[in-house]
Coordinates of C-alpha atoms and ligand atoms in Angstrom, one line a residue:
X255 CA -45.5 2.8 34.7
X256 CA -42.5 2.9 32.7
X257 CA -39.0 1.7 33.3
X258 CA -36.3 3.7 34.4
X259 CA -32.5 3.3 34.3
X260 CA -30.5 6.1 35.9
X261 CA -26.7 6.5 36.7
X262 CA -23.5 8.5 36.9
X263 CA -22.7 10.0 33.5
X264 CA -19.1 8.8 34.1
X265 CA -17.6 6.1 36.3
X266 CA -13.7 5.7 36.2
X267 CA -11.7 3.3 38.7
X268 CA -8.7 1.9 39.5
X269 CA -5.1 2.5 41.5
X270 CA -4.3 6.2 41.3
X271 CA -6.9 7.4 39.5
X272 CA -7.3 10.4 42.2
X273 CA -4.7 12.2 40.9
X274 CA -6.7 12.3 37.3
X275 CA -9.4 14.5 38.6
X276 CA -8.9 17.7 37.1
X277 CA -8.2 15.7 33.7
X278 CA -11.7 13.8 34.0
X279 CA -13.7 17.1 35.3
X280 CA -12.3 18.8 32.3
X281 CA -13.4 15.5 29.6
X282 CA -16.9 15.8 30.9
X283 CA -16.9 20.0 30.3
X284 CA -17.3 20.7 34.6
X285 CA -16.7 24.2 35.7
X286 CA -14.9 25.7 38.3
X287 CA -14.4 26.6 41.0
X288 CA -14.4 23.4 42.8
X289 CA -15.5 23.1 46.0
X290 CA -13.9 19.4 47.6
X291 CA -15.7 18.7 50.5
X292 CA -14.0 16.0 52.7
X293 CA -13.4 14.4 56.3
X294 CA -10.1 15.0 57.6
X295 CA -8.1 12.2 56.9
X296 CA -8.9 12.5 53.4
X297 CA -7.4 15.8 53.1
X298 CA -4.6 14.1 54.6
X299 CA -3.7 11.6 52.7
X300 CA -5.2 13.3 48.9
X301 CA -5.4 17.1 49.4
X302 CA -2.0 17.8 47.7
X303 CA -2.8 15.3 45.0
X304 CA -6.5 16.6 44.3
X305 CA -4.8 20.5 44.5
X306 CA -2.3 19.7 42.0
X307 CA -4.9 17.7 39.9
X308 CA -7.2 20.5 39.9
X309 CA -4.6 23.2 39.1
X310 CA -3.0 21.9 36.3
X311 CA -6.3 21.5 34.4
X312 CA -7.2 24.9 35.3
X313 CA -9.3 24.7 38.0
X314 CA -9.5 27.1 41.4
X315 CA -9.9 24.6 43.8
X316 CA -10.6 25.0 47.4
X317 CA -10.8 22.5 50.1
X318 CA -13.4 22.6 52.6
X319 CA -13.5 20.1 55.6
X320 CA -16.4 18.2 56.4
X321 CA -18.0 18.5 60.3
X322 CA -18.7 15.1 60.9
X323 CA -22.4 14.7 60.0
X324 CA -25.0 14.9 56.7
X325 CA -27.3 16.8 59.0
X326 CA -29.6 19.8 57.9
X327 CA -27.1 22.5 59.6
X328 CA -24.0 21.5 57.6
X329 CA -25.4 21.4 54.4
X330 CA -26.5 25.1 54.8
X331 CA -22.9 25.6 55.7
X332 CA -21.3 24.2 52.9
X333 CA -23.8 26.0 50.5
X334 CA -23.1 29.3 52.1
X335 CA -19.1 28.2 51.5
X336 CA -20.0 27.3 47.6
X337 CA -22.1 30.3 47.5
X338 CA -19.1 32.2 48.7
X339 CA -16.8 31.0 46.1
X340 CA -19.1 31.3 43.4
X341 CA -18.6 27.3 43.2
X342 CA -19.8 25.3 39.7
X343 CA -19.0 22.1 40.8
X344 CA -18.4 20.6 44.3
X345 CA -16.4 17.0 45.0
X346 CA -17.5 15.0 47.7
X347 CA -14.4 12.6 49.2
X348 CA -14.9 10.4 51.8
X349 CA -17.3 8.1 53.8
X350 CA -20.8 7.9 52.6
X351 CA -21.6 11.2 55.0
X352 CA -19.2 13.7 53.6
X353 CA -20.7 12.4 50.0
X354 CA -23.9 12.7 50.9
X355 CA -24.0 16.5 52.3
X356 CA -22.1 17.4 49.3
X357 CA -24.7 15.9 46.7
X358 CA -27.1 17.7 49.0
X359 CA -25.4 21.5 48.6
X360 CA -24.9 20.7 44.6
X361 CA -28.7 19.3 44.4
X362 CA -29.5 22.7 46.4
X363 CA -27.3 25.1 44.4
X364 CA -27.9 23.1 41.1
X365 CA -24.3 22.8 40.9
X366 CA -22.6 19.5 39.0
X367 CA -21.2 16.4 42.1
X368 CA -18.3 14.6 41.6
X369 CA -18.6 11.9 43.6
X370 CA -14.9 10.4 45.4
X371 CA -15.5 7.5 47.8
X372 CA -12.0 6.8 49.8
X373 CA -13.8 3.3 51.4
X374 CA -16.2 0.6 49.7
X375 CA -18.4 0.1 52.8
X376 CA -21.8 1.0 51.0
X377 CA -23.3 1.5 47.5
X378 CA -24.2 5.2 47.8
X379 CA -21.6 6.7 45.6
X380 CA -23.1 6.3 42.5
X381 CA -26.6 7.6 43.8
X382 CA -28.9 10.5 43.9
X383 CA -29.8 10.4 47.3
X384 CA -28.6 11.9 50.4
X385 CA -29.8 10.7 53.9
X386 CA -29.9 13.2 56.1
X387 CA -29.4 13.1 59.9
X388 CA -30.2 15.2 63.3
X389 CA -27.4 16.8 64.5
X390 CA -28.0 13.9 67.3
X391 CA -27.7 11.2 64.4
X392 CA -31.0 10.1 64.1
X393 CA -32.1 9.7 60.6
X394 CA -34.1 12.7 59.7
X395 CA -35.0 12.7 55.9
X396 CA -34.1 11.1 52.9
X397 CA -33.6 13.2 49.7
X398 CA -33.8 11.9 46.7
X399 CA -32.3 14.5 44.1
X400 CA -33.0 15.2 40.7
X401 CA -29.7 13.9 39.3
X402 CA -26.7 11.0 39.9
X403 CA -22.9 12.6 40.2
X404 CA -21.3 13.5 36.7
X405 CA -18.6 11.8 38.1
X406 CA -17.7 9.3 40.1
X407 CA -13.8 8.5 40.6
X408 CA -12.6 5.5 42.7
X409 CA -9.2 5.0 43.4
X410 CA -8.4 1.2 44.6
X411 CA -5.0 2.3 46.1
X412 CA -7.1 4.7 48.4
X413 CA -9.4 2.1 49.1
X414 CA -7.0 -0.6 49.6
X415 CA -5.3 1.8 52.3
X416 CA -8.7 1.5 54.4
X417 CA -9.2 -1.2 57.1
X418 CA -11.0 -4.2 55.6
X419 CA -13.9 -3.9 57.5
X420 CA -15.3 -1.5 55.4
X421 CA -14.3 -3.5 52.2
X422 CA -16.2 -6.7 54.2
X423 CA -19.4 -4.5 55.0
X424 CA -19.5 -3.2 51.5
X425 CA -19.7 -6.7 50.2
X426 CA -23.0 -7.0 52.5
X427 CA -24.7 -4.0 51.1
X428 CA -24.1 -5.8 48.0
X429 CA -25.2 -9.2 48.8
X430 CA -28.7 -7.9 49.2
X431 CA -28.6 -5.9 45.6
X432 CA -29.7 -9.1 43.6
X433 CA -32.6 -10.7 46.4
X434 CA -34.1 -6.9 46.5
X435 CA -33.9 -6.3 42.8
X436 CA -35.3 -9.7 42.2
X437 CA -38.4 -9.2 45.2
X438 CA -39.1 -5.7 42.9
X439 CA -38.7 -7.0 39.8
X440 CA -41.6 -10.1 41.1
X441 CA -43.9 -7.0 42.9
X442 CA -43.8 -4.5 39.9
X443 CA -42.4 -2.1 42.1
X444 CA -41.6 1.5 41.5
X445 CA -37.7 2.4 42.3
X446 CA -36.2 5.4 43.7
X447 CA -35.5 7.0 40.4
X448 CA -39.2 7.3 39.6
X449 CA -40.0 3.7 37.2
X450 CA -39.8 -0.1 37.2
X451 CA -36.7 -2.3 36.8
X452 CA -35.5 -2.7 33.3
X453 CA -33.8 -6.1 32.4
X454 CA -30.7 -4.0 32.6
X455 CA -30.5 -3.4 36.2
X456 CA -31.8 -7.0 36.9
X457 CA -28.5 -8.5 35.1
X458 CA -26.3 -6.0 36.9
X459 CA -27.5 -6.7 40.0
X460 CA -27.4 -10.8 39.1
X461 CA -23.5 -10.1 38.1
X462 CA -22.7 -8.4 41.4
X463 CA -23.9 -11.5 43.3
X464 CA -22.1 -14.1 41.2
X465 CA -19.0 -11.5 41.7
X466 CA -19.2 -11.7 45.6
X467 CA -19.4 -15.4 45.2
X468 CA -16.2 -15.9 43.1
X469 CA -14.2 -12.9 44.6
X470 CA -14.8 -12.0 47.6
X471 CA -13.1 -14.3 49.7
X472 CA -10.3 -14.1 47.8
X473 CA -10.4 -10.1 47.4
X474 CA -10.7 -9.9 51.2
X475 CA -7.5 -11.9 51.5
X476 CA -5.9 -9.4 48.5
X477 CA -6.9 -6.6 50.9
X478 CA -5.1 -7.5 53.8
X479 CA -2.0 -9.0 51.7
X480 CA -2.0 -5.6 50.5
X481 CA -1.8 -3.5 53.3
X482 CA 0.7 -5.6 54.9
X483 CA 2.7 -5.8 51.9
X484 CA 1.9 -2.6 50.2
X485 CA -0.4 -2.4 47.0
X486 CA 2.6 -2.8 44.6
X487 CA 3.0 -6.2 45.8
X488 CA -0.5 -7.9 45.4
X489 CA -0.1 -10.5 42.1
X490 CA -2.2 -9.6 39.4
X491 CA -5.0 -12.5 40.4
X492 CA -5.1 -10.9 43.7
X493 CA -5.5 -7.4 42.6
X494 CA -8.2 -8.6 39.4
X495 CA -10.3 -9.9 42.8
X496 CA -10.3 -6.8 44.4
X497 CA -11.1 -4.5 41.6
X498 CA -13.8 -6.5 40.5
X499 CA -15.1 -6.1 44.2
X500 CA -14.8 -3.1 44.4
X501 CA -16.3 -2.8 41.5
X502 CA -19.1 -5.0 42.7
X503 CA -19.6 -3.1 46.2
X504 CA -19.6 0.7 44.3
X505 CA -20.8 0.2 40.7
X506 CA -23.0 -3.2 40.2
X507 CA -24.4 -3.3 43.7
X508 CA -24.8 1.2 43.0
X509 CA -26.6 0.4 40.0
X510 CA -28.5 -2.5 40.8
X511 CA -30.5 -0.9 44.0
X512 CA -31.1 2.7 42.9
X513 CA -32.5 1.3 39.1
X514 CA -34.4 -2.0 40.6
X515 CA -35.3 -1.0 44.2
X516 CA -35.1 -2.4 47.7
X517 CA -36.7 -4.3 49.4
X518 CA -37.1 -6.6 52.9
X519 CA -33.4 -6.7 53.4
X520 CA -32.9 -3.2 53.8
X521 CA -36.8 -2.4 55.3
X522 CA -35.2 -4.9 58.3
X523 CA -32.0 -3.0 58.1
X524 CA -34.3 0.0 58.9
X525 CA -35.6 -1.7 61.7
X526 CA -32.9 -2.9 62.9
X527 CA -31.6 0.4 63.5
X528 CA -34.4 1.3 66.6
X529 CA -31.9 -1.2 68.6
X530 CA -29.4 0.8 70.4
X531 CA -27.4 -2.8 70.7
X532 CA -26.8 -2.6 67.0
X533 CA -25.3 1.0 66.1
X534 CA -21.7 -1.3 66.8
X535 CA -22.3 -2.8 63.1
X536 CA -21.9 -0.9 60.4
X537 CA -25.0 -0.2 57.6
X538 CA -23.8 -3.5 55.4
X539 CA -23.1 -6.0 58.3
X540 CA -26.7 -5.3 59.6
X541 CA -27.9 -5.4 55.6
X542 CA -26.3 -8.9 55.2
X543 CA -28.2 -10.1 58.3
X544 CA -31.7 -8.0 56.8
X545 CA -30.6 -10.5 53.7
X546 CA -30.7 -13.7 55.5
X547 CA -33.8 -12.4 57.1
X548 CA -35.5 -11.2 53.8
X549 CA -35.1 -14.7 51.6
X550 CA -36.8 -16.7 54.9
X551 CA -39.4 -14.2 54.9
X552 CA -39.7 -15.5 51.0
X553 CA -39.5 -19.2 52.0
X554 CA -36.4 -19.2 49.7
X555 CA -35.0 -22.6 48.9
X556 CA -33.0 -23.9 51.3
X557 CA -30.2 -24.6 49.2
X558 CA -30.0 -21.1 48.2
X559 CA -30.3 -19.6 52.3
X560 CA -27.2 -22.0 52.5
X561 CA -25.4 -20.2 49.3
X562 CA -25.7 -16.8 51.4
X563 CA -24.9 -18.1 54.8
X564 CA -21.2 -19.7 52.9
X565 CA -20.8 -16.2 51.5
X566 CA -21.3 -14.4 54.8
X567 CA -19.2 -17.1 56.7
X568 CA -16.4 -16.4 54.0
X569 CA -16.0 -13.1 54.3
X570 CA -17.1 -12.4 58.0
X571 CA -20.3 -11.1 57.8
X572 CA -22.3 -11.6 60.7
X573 CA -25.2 -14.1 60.0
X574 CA -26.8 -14.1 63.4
X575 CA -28.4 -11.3 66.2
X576 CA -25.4 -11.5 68.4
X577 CA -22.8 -10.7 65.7
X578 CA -24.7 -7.6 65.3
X579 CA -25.1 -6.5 68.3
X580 CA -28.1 -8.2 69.5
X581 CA -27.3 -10.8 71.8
X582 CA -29.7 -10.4 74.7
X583 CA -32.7 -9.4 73.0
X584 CA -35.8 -9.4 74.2
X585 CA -39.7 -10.0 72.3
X586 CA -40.4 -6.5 72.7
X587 CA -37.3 -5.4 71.1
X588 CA -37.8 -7.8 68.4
X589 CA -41.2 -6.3 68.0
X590 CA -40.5 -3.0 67.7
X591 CA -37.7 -4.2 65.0
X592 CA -40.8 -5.6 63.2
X593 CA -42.8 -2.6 63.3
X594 CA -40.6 -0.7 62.3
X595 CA -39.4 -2.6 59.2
X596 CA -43.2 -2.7 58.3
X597 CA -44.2 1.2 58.8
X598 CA -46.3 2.4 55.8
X599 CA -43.8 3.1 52.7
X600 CA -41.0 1.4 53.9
X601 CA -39.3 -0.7 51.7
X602 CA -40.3 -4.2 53.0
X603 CA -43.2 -3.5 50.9
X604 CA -41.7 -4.1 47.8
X605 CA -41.9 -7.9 48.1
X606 CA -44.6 -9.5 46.3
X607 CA -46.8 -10.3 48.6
X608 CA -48.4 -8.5 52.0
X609 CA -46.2 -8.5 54.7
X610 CA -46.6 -8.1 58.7
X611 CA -45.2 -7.3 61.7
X612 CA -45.3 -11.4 62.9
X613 CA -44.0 -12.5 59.5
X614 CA -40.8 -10.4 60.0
X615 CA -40.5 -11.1 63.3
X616 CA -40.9 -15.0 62.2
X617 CA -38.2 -14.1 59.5
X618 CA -35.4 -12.7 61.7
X619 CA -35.9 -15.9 64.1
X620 CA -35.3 -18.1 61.8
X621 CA -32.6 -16.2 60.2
X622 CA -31.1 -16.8 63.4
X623 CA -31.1 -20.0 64.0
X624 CA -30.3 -20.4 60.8
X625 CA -27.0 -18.3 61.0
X626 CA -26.6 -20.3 63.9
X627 CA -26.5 -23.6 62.4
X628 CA -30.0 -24.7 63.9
Ligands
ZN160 ZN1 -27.6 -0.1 51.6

């Protein structure tokens, strides 16, 4: 098997960078017309800016707004819209859905994505892979398409104008980037873009964990200085700590999963998700608990379990069952949690060695305690 790095042809971030997207579509020779697909309050707040963008580069832009859910029936929507307009290229802005049903349509169409996250809540922007839900929201399929966005354009100010929560659960989808990269790299195991880990991906994903370590706490606190304050006001050690987490959260932790793999900590996100008490916490609070979970299903050191639990406790994340959701739980539920995070070709398998139903369940008790301070 050989190894595989894949990515965005073009990353670009930083505060105000939304208004340079007909300048960067035009450097990396996209057509037109542009089809932006995006939730509502993203229209809002950039529809002027990404009209005028688009305009004075020379591109017919039209906005399209986004139902509410990646599911099956609104991607053939927005294809029938692209197909209407003849689209070359379509933007997706927004929360991971609105992204994802617009990689979806261009993956369909064979059209170019330019990929515009407005929150850093997962590491999905960067990717080639849409998950796509019933119009119920139950998980229905996940697509993995033949190519990563041409473009990916993150403007801080945008994302510094979010609530913090999504900044926080961001950082837990990225806490788990180095432990599943490192499980894959140990198990030989074949990532989603089709090969092993190179030693690429491996130091990426090791950089985004040493960046949540120095910066998160500190970016977190930048964050809400910010939006109290307004952006202009954050010094420039405060700001440095948020870009580079934001960086972290999109980019490193982007890179680092999609070219090394996953592993336990998101095959007991997975099956965490069966637990109608947890659909309060967001994809990366749940994946920072699957993390805790996943290195005591490893028999980590102990000194390292504490690293991750300091991290969590820094930033918020929840580090036991009832801070997701989970409270009163039962042995069947934690059963069927198990199950599920252990159903053939799930990612839990990517560890380096055979795992159960009983280990996970094992894994998440202790995980608890240990989040607990037992
Ligand atoms: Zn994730």
């Amino acid at each position: 098997m050989a190894e595989v790095f894949a990515g965005p042809a073009r990353y670009v971030q930083g505060p105000g960078v939304a208004a340079t997207l007909g300048d960067e579509m035009t450097r990396l020779g996209l057509g037109g017309p542009v089809l932006v697909l995006a939730g509502a309050s993203a229209i809002r707040r950039l529809g002027a800016i990404w009209e005028q963008s688009l305009e004075r580069a020379g591109f017919a832009p039209a906005i399209h707004p986004f139902g509410g859910e990646c599911s099956r029936r609104e991607i053939a929507a927005v294809a029938d819209v692209a197909r209407r307009l003849s689209a070359q290229t379509i933007v997706g802005a927004g929360g991971g859905k609105a992204i994802d049903t617009a990689r979806a349509v261009a993956a369909e169409l064979e059209l170019d994505i330019v990929s515009l996250p407005t929150i850093a809540s997962t590491d999905a922007p960067t990717s080639a892979i849409s998950v796509v839900y019933s119009d119920a929201g139950v998980v229905e399929e996940v697509r993995l398409h033949p190519q990563n966005p041409a473009l990916v354009l993150v403007d801080t100010d945008v994302i510094l104008a979010a609530p913090d929560r999504y900044l926080v659960a961001g950082m837990g989808d990225a806490l788990s980037t180095w432990f599943e990269a490192r499980a894959c790299a140990r198990s030989g195991a074949i990532h989603s873009r089709g090969g092993t880990t190179t030693r690429a991906a491996l130091a990426l994903a090791e950089l985004c964990w040493r960046t949540l370590r120095a910066d998160g706490a500190l970016a977190l606190a930048a964050h809400r200085a910010g939006q109290l304050d307004g952006a202009g006001t954050l010094d420039a050690g405060a700001r440095g700590a948020f870009e580079r987490i934001v960086e972290a959260n999109t980019l490193l932790s982007g890179l680092g999963f999609e070219s090394a793999g996953l592993a336990a900590a998101h095959g007991i996100h997975n099956g965490l998700t069966v637990a109608p008490g947890c659909h309060i916490a967001l994809h990366g609070e749940k994946v920072a608990f699957g993390t805790l979970a996943q290195l005591c299903l490893e028999d980590a050191p102990a000194g390292e379990i504490d690293e991750v639990l300091a991290f969590c406790r820094s930033v918020g994340l929840p580090v036991t069952l009832r801070q997701i959701g989970l409270g009163a739980i039962d042995g069947a539920m934690l059963r069927r949690i198990a199950e599920r995070a252990v159903q053939p070709g799930e990612v839990t398998h990517n560890e380096p060695f055979p795992v159960t139903a009983g280990m996970v369940e094992e894994a998440i008790r202790r995980a608890d305690a240990a989040g607990q301070g037992g």
